[in-house]
Short mmCIF file of C-alpha atoms in Angstrom, two decimals:
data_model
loop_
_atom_site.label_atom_id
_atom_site.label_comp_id
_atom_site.label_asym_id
_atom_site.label_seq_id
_atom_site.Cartn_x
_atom_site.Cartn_y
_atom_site.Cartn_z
CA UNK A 1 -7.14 -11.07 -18.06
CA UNK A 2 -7.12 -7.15 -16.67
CA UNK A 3 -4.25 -6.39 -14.21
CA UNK A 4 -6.66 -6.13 -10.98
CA UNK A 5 -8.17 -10.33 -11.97
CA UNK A 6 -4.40 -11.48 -12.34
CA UNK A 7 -3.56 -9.91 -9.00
CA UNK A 8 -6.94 -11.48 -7.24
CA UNK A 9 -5.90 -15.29 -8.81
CA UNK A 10 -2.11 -14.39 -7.25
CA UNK A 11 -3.40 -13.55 -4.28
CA UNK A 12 -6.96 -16.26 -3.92
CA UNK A 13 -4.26 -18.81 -4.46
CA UNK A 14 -1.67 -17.58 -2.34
CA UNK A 15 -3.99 -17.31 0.46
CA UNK A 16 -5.38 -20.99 -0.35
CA UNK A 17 -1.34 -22.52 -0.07
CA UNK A 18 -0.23 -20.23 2.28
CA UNK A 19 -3.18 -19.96 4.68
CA UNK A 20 -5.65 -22.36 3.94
CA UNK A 21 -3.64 -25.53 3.55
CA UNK A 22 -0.80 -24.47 6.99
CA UNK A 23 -4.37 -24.01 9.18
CA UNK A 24 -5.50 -27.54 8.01
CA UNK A 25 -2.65 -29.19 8.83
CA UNK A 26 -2.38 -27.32 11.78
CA UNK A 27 -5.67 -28.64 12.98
CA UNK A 28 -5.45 -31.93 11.87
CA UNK A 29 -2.37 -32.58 13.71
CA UNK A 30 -3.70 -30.99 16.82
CA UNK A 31 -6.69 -32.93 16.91
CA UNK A 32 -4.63 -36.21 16.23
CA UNK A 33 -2.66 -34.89 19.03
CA UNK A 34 -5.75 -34.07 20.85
CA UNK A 35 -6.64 -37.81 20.32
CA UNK A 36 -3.54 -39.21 21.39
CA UNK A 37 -3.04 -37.18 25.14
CA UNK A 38 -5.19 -39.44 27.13
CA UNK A 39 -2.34 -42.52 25.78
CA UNK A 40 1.03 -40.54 26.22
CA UNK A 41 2.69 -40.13 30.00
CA UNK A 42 1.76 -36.49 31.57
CA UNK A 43 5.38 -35.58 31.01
CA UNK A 44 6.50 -36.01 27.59
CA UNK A 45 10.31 -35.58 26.11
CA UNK A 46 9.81 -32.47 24.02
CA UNK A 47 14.16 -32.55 23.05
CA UNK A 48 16.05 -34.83 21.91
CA UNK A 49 20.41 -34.70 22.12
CA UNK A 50 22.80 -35.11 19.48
CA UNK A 51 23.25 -38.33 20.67
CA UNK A 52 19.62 -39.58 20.09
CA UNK A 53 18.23 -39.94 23.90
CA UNK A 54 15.54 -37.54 24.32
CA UNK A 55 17.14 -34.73 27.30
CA UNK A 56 14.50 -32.26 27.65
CA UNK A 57 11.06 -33.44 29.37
CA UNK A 58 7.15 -31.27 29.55
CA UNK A 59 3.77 -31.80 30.02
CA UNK A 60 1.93 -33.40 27.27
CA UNK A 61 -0.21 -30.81 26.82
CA UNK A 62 2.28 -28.53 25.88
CA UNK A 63 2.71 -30.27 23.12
CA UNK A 64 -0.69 -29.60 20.93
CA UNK A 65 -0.83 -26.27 22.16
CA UNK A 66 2.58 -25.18 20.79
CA UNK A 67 2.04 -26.96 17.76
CA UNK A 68 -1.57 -24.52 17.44
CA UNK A 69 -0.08 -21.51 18.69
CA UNK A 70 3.34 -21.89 15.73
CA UNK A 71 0.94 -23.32 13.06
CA UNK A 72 -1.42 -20.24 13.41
CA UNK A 73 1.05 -18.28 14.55
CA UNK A 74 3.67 -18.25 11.27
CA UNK A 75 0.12 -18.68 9.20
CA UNK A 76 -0.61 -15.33 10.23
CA UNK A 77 2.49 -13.96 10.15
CA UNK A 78 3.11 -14.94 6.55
CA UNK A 79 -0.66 -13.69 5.38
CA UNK A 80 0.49 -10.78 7.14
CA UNK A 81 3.45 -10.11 5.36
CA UNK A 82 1.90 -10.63 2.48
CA UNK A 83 -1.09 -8.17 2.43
CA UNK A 84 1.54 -5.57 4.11
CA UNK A 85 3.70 -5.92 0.74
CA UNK A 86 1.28 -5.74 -1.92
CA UNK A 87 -1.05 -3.16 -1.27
CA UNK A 88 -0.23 -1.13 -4.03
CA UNK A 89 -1.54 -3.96 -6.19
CA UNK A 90 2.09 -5.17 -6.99
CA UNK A 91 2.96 -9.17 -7.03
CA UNK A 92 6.11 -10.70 -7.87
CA UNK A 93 7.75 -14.34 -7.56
CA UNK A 94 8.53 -13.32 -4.29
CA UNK A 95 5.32 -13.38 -3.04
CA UNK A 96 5.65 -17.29 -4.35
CA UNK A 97 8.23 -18.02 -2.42
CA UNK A 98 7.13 -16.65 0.69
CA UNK A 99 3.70 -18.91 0.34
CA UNK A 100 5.61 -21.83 -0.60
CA UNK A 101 7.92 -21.33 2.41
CA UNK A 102 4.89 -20.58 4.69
CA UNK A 103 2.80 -23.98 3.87
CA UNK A 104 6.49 -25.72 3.81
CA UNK A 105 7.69 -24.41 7.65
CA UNK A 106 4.18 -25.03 9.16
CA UNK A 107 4.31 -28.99 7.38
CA UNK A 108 7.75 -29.15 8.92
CA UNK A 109 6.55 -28.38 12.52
CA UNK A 110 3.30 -29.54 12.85
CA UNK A 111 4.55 -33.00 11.38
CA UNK A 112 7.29 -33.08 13.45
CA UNK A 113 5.31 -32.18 16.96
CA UNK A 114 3.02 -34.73 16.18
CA UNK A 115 5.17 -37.57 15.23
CA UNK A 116 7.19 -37.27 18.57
CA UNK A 117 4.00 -37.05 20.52
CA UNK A 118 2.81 -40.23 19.28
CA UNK A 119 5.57 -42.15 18.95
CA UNK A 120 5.63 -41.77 22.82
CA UNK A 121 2.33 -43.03 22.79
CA UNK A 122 2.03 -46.45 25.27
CA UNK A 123 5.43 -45.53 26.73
CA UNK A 124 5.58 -45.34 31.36
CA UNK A 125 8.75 -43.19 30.99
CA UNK A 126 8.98 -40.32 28.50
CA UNK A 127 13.12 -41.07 29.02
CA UNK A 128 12.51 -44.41 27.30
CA UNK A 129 11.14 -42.50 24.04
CA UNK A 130 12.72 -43.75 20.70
CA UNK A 131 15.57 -41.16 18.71
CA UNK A 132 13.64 -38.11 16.82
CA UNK A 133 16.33 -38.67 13.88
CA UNK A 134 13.57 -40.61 11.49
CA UNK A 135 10.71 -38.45 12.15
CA UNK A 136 13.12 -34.62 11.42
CA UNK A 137 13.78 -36.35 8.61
CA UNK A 138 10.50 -37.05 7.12
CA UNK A 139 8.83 -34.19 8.09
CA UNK A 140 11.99 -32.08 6.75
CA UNK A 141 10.96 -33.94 3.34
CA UNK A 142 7.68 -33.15 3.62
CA UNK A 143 8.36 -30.05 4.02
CA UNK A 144 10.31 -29.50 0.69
CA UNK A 145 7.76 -31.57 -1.08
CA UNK A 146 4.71 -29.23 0.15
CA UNK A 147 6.72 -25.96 -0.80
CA UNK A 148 7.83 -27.46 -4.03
CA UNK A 149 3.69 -27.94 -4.60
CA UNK A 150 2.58 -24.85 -2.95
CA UNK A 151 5.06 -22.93 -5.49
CA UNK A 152 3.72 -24.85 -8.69
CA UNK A 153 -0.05 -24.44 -7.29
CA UNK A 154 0.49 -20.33 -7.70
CA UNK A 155 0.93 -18.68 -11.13
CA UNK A 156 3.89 -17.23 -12.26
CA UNK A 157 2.54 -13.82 -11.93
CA UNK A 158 4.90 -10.52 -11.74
CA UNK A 159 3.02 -7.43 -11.51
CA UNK A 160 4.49 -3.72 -11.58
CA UNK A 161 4.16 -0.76 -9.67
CA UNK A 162 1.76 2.04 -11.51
CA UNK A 163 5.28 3.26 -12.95
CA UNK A 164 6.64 0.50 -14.45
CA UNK A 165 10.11 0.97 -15.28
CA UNK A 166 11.15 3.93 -17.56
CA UNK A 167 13.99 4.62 -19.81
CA UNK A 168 15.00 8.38 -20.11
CA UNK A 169 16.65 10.34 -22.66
CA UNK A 170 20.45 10.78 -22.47
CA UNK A 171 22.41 13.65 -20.91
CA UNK A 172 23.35 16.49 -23.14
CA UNK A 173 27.57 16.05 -23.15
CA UNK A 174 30.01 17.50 -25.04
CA UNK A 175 32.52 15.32 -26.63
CA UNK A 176 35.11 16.37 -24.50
CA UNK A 177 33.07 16.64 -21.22
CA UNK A 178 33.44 14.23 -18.25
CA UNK A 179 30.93 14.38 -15.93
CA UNK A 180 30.42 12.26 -12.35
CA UNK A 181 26.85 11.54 -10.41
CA UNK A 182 27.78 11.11 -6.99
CA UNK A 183 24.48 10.38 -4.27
CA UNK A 184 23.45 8.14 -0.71
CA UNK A 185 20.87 6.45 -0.01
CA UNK A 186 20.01 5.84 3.33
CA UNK A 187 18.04 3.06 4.47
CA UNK A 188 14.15 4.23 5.92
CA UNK A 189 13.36 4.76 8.79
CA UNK A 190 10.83 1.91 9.39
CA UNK A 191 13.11 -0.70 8.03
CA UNK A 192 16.20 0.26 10.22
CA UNK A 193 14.00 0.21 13.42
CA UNK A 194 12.41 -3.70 12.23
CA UNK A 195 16.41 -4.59 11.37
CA UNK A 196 17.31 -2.97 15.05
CA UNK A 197 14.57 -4.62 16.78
CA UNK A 198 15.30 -8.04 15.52
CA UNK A 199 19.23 -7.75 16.32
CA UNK A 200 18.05 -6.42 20.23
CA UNK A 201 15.62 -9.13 20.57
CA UNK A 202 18.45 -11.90 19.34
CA UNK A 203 20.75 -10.08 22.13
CA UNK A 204 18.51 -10.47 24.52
CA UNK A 205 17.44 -13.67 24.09
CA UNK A 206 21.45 -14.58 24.64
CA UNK A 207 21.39 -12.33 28.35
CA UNK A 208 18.36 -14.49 28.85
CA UNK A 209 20.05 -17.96 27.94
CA UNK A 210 23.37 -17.07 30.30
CA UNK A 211 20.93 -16.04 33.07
CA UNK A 212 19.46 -19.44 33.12
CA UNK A 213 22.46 -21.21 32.95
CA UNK A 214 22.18 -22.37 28.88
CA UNK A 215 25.45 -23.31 27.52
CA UNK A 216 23.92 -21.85 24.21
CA UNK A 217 23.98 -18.02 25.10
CA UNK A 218 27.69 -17.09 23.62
CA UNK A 219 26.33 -18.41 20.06
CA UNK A 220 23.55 -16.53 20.47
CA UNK A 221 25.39 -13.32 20.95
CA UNK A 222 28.18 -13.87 18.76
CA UNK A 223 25.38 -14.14 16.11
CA UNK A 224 23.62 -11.21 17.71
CA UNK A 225 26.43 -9.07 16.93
CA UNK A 226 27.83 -10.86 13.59
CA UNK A 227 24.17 -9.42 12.75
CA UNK A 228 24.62 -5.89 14.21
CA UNK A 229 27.90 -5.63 12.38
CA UNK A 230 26.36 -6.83 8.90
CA UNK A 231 23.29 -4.37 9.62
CA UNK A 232 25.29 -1.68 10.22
CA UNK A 233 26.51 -1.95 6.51
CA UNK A 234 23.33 -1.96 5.09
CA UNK A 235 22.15 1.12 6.43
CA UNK A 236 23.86 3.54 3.98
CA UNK A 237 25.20 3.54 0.61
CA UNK A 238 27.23 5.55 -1.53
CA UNK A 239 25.81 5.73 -5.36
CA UNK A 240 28.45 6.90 -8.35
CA UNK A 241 27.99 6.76 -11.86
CA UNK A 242 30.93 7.82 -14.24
CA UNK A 243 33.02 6.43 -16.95
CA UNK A 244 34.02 3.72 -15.27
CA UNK A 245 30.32 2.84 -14.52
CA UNK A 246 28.12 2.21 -11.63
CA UNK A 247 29.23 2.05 -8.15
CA UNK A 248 27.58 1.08 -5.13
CA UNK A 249 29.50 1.48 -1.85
CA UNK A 250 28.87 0.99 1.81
CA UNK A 251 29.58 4.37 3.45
CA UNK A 252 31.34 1.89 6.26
CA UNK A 253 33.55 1.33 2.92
CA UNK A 254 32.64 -2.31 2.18
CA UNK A 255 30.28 -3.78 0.78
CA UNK A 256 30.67 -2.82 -2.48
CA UNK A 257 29.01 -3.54 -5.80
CA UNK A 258 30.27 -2.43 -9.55
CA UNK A 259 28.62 -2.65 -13.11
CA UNK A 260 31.34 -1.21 -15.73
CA UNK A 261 29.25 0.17 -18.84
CA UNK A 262 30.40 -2.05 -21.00
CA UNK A 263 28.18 -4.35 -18.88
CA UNK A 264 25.21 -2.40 -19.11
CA UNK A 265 22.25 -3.29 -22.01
CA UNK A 266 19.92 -1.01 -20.77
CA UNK A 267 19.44 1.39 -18.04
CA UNK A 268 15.92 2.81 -16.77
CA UNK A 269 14.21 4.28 -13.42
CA UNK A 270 12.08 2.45 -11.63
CA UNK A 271 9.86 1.88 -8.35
CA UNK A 272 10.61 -0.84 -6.12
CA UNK A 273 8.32 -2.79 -3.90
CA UNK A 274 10.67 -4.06 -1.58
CA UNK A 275 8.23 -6.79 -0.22
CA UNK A 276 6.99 -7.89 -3.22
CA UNK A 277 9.92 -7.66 -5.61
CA UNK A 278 13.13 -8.39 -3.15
CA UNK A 279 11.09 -9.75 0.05
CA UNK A 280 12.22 -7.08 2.53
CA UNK A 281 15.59 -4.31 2.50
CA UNK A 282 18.82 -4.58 2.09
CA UNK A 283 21.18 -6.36 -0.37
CA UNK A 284 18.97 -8.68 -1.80
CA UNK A 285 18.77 -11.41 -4.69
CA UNK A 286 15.11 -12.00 -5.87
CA UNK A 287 13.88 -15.35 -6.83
CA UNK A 288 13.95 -14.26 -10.69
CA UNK A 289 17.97 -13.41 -10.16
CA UNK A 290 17.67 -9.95 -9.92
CA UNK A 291 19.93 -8.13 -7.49
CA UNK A 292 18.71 -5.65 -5.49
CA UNK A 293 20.41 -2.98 -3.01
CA UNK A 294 16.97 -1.88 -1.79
CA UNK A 295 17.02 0.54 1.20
CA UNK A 296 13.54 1.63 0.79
CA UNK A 297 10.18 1.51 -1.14
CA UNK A 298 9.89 3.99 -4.49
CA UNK A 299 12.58 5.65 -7.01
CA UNK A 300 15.08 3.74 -7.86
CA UNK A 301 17.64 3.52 -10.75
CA UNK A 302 17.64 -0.10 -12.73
CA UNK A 303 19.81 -1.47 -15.22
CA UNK A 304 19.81 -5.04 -17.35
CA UNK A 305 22.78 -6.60 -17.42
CA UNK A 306 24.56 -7.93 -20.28
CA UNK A 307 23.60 -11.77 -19.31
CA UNK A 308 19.92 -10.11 -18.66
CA UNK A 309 19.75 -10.07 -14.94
CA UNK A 310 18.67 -7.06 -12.86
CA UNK A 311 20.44 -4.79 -10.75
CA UNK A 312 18.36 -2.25 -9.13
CA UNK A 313 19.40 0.15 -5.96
CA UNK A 314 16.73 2.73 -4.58
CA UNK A 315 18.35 6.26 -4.60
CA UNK A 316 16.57 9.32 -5.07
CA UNK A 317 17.38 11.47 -8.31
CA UNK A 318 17.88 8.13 -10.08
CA UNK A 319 16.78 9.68 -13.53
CA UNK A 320 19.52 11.99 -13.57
CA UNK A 321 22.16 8.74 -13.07
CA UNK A 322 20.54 7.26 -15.70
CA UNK A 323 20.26 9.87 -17.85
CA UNK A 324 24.27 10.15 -17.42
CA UNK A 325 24.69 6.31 -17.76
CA UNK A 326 22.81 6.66 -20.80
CA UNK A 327 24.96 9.41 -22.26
CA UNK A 328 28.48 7.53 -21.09
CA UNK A 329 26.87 4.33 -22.37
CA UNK A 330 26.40 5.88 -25.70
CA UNK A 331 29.86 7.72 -25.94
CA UNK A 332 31.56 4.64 -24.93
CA UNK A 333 29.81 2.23 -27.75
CA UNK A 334 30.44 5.09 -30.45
CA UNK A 335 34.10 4.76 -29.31
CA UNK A 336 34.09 1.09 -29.78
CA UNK A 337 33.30 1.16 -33.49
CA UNK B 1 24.95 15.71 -7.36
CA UNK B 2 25.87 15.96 -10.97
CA UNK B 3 29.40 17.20 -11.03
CA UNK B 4 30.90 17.93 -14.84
CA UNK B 5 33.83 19.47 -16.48
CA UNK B 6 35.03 20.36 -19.87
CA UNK B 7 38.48 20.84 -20.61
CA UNK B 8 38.19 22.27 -23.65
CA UNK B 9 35.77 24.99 -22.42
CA UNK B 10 37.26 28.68 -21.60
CA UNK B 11 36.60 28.42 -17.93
CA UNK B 12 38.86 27.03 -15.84
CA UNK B 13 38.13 23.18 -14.78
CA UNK B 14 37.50 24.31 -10.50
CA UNK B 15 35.42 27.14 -11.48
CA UNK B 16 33.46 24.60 -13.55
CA UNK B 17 33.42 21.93 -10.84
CA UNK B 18 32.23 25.35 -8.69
CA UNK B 19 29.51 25.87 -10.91
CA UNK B 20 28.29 22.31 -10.94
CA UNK B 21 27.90 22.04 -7.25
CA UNK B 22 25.85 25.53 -6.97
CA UNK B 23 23.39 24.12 -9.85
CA UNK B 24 23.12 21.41 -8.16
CA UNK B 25 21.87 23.34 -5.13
CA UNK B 26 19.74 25.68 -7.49
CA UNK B 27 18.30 22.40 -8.83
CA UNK B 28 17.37 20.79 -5.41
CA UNK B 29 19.73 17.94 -5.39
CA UNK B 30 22.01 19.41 -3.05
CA UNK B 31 20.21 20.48 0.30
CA UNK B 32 21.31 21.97 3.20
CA UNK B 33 23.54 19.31 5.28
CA UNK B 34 24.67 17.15 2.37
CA UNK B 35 28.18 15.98 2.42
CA UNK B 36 29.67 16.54 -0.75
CA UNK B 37 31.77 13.47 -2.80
CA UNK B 38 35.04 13.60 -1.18
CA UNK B 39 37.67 15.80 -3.66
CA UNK B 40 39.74 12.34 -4.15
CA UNK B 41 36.42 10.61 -5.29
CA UNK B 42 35.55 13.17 -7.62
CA UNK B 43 39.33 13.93 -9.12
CA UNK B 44 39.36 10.17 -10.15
CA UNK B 45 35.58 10.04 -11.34
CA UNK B 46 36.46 13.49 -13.80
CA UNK B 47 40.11 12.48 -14.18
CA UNK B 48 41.40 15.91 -13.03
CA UNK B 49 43.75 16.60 -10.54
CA UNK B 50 42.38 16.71 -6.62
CA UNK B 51 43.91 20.41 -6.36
CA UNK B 52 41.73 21.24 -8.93
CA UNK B 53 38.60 19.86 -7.09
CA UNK B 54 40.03 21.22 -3.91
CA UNK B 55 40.54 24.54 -5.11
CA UNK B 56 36.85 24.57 -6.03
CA UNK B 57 35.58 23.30 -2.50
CA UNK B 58 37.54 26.24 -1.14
CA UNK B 59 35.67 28.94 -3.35
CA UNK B 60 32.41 27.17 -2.20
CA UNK B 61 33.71 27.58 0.96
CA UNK B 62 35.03 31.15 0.70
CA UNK B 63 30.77 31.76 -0.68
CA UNK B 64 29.80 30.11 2.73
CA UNK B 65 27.56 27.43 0.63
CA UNK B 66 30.35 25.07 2.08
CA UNK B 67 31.71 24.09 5.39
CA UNK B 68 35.23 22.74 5.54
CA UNK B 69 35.83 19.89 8.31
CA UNK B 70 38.34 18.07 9.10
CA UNK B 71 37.25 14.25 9.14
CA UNK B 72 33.67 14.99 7.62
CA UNK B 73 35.12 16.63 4.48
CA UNK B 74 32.49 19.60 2.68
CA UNK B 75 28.96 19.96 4.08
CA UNK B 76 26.61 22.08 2.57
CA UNK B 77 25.17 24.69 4.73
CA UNK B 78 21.88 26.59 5.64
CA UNK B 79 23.31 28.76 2.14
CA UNK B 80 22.32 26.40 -0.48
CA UNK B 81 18.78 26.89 0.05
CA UNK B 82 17.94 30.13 -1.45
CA UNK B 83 19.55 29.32 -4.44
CA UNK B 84 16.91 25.93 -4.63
CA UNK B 85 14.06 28.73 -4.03
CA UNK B 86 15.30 30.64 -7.04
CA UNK B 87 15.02 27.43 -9.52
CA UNK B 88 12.68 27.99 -10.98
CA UNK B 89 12.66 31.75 -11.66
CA UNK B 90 16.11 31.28 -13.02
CA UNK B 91 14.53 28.35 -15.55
CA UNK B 92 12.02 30.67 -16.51
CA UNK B 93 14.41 33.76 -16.87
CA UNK B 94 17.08 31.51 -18.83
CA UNK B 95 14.22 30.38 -21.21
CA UNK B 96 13.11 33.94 -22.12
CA UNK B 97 16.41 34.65 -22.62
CA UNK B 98 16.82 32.14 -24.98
CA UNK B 99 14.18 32.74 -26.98
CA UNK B 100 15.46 36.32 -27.48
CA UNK B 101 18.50 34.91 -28.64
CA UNK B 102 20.30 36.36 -25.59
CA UNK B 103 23.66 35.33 -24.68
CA UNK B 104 24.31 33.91 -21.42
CA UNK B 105 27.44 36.69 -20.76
CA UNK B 106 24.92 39.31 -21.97
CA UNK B 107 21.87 38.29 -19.46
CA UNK B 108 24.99 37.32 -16.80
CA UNK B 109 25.86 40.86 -16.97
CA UNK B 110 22.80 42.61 -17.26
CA UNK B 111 21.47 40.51 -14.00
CA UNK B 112 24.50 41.99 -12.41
CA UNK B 113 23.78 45.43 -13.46
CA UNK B 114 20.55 45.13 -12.47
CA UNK B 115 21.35 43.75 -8.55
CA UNK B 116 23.82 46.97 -8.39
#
């Protein structure tokens, strides 16, 4: 099979889990739901308390229509995602995931929306409507249990960039000469303003809930600016290489991340997808265990652990780090033996 | 930035360090408004001691490709890019050198002579 058919089976059956399958369910259960208005009251309970009595009341037809508007809505979203990550023709397991998690979260909410519509089917007073505690926790299975499918129904299919990852010749060191790589990578542009965006839209989501009175809102901005704060780490990085190895350093100070050379089997330079290979920026562990500190899309320096896991940063002038890590690596077995 | 020393060489260790940072400018990895490793960072990386990379900074500084501050540490300035727009004539002048089995203190000099 040539690269460009394995990439069109990835894809055909990503888009037949991931789209296909969410927009049926979607419309079954809104047809069902559809089915069942004329038999519900024409104020439903839409939320239910900790306790189990329902506490939060709408009309019934709000009910179908949200369940269309987040079953289409995520569908999209995910498809979305998906053909914005691999345009360059690159797949990777998590591209998997993310259609396994797309088919999963629509099962989980259009199941869910349409149980507690027609269990409340029959009922005078939506108050009276039965606890919401069985039907979470079916749909929450069927949820795993249609991601665990929709992950087995896609091939295992990991596609590189057009330059796949390249090992390079060692530096040229004396014996005696000690050399240090120092370089930061900053996080683009694009991906800063999407990681800003989300953080002011969480914020403002908690000004709205304290303007209408929701107990809810200081959650909401204590995780609004837990978020901020754990952004704001991400956005720059400090790279080393020298005897001691690989460093990778917030320039905030922490987090940081070290591989000593002893660690190190091989070391090569690479170009990262960040979509397809780590499913978006920042410090991230891929499906396949790799580790990732991935500010950006393009050059970045990779090295295989001793237990044979990845750990890949994007920095610019990454073959000159690994041409050093090469020549340290080498100076450091002959010193061994 | 590639940064490297070797003690057993004839030049002192800061005018190496010196050296390294101003190929690294030639070379393009150090532009204009890069903040260079701080002298700590690079003292423990080489193992040398942080006068030593400190004394360099300041002849970097004292060539204007470096800006001293306090709190920001060394900065390169506007300086360090006509040495990246002289890469690769320097490559190609090195090259012919080499292949007339010239020695690098024989070209140094003559380029010298030659700018009088």
């Amino acid at each position: 099979m040539t690269r460009s058919d394995e990439f069109r089976t990835a894809r055909r059956r990503f888009l037949l889990v991931a789209a296909l399958a969410p927009v049926l369910v979607t419309i079954v259960g809104v047809a069902l739901m559809l089915a069942w208005l004329p038999e519900v009251p024409s104020t439903i309970a839409t939320h239910w308390s900790g306790g189990g009595a329902p506490d939060g009341f709408a009309p019934a037809w709000t009910a179908p229509l949200g369940a269309a508007l987040l079953g289409l809505g995520l569908t999209a979203l995910f498809v979305g995602i998906m053909f914005g990550g691999t345009r360059d023709g690159r797949w990777g397991p998590m591209m998997r995931l993310l259609g396994a998690f797309s088919l999963g979260t629509t099962v989980l909410l259009v199941v869910l929306l349409t149980w507690s519509l027609g269990m409340q089917r029959g009922l005078d007073d939506p108050a009276e409507a039965p606890g919401i505690g069985v039907p979470l926790l079916v749909s929450a299975g069927l949820a795993v249990l249609s991601g665990v499918v929709a992950w087995f129904a896609q091939p295992r299919t990991t596609l590189a960039g057009p330059h796949a990852s390249e090992s390079v010749a060692p530096l040229e060191l004396n014996p005696n000469e000690r050399a240090v790589w120092v370089r930061t990578t900053t996080m683009s542009r694009a991906a800063m303003i999407a990681i800003g965006a989300g953080v002011a839209g969480l914020a403002i989501g908690s000004i709205v809930a304290a303007a209408v009175g929701s107990p809810a809102w200081w959650i909401l901005l204590a995780t609004s600016l837990l978020l901020a704060a754990l952004a704001a780490t991400t956005f720059v990085f400090r790279v080393r290489v020298d005897e001691r190895g690989l460093e990778v350093r917030s320039s905030i100070g922490a987090p940081w991340f070290r591989v000593p050379l002893a660690q190190m089997r091989q070391v090569s330079v690479t170009d990262v997808n960040p979509t397809a290979e780590f499913g978006g920026w920042g410090i991230r562990l891929a499906p396949d265990g790799a580790f990732g500190v991935v500010l950006r899309s393009g050059e970045a320096l990779q090295l295989v652990r001793e237990n044979g896991r990845r750990f890949v940063v994007t920095v610019d002038d990454a073959a000159t780090a690994a041409a050093l890590l090469e020549a340290l690596s080498a100076r450091a077995r002959e010193a061994r033996h | 930035m590639l940064i490297r020393v070797d003690p057993s060489s004839e030049t002192p260790i800061f005018a190496q360090v010196a050296a390294s940072v101003r190929a690294d400018a030639a070379a393009g990895r150090l532009r204009s408004g890069d903040r260079l490793p701080s002298a700590r960072e690079v003292a423990a990386s080489l193992g040398v001691n942080l006068h030593t990379v400190l004394r360099a900074y300041q002849l970097l500084r004292d060539e204007g490709l470096v800006d001293m501050r306090r709190g920001r540490g060394a900065v390169a300035t506007d300086a360090v890019e006509p040495l990246a727009r002289l890469h690769h004539d320097i490559e190609a002048l090195v090259a012919r050198a080499r292949t007339l089995a010239l020695s690098p203190d024989a070209l140094a000099a003559l380029v010298k002579e030659t700018y009088r």
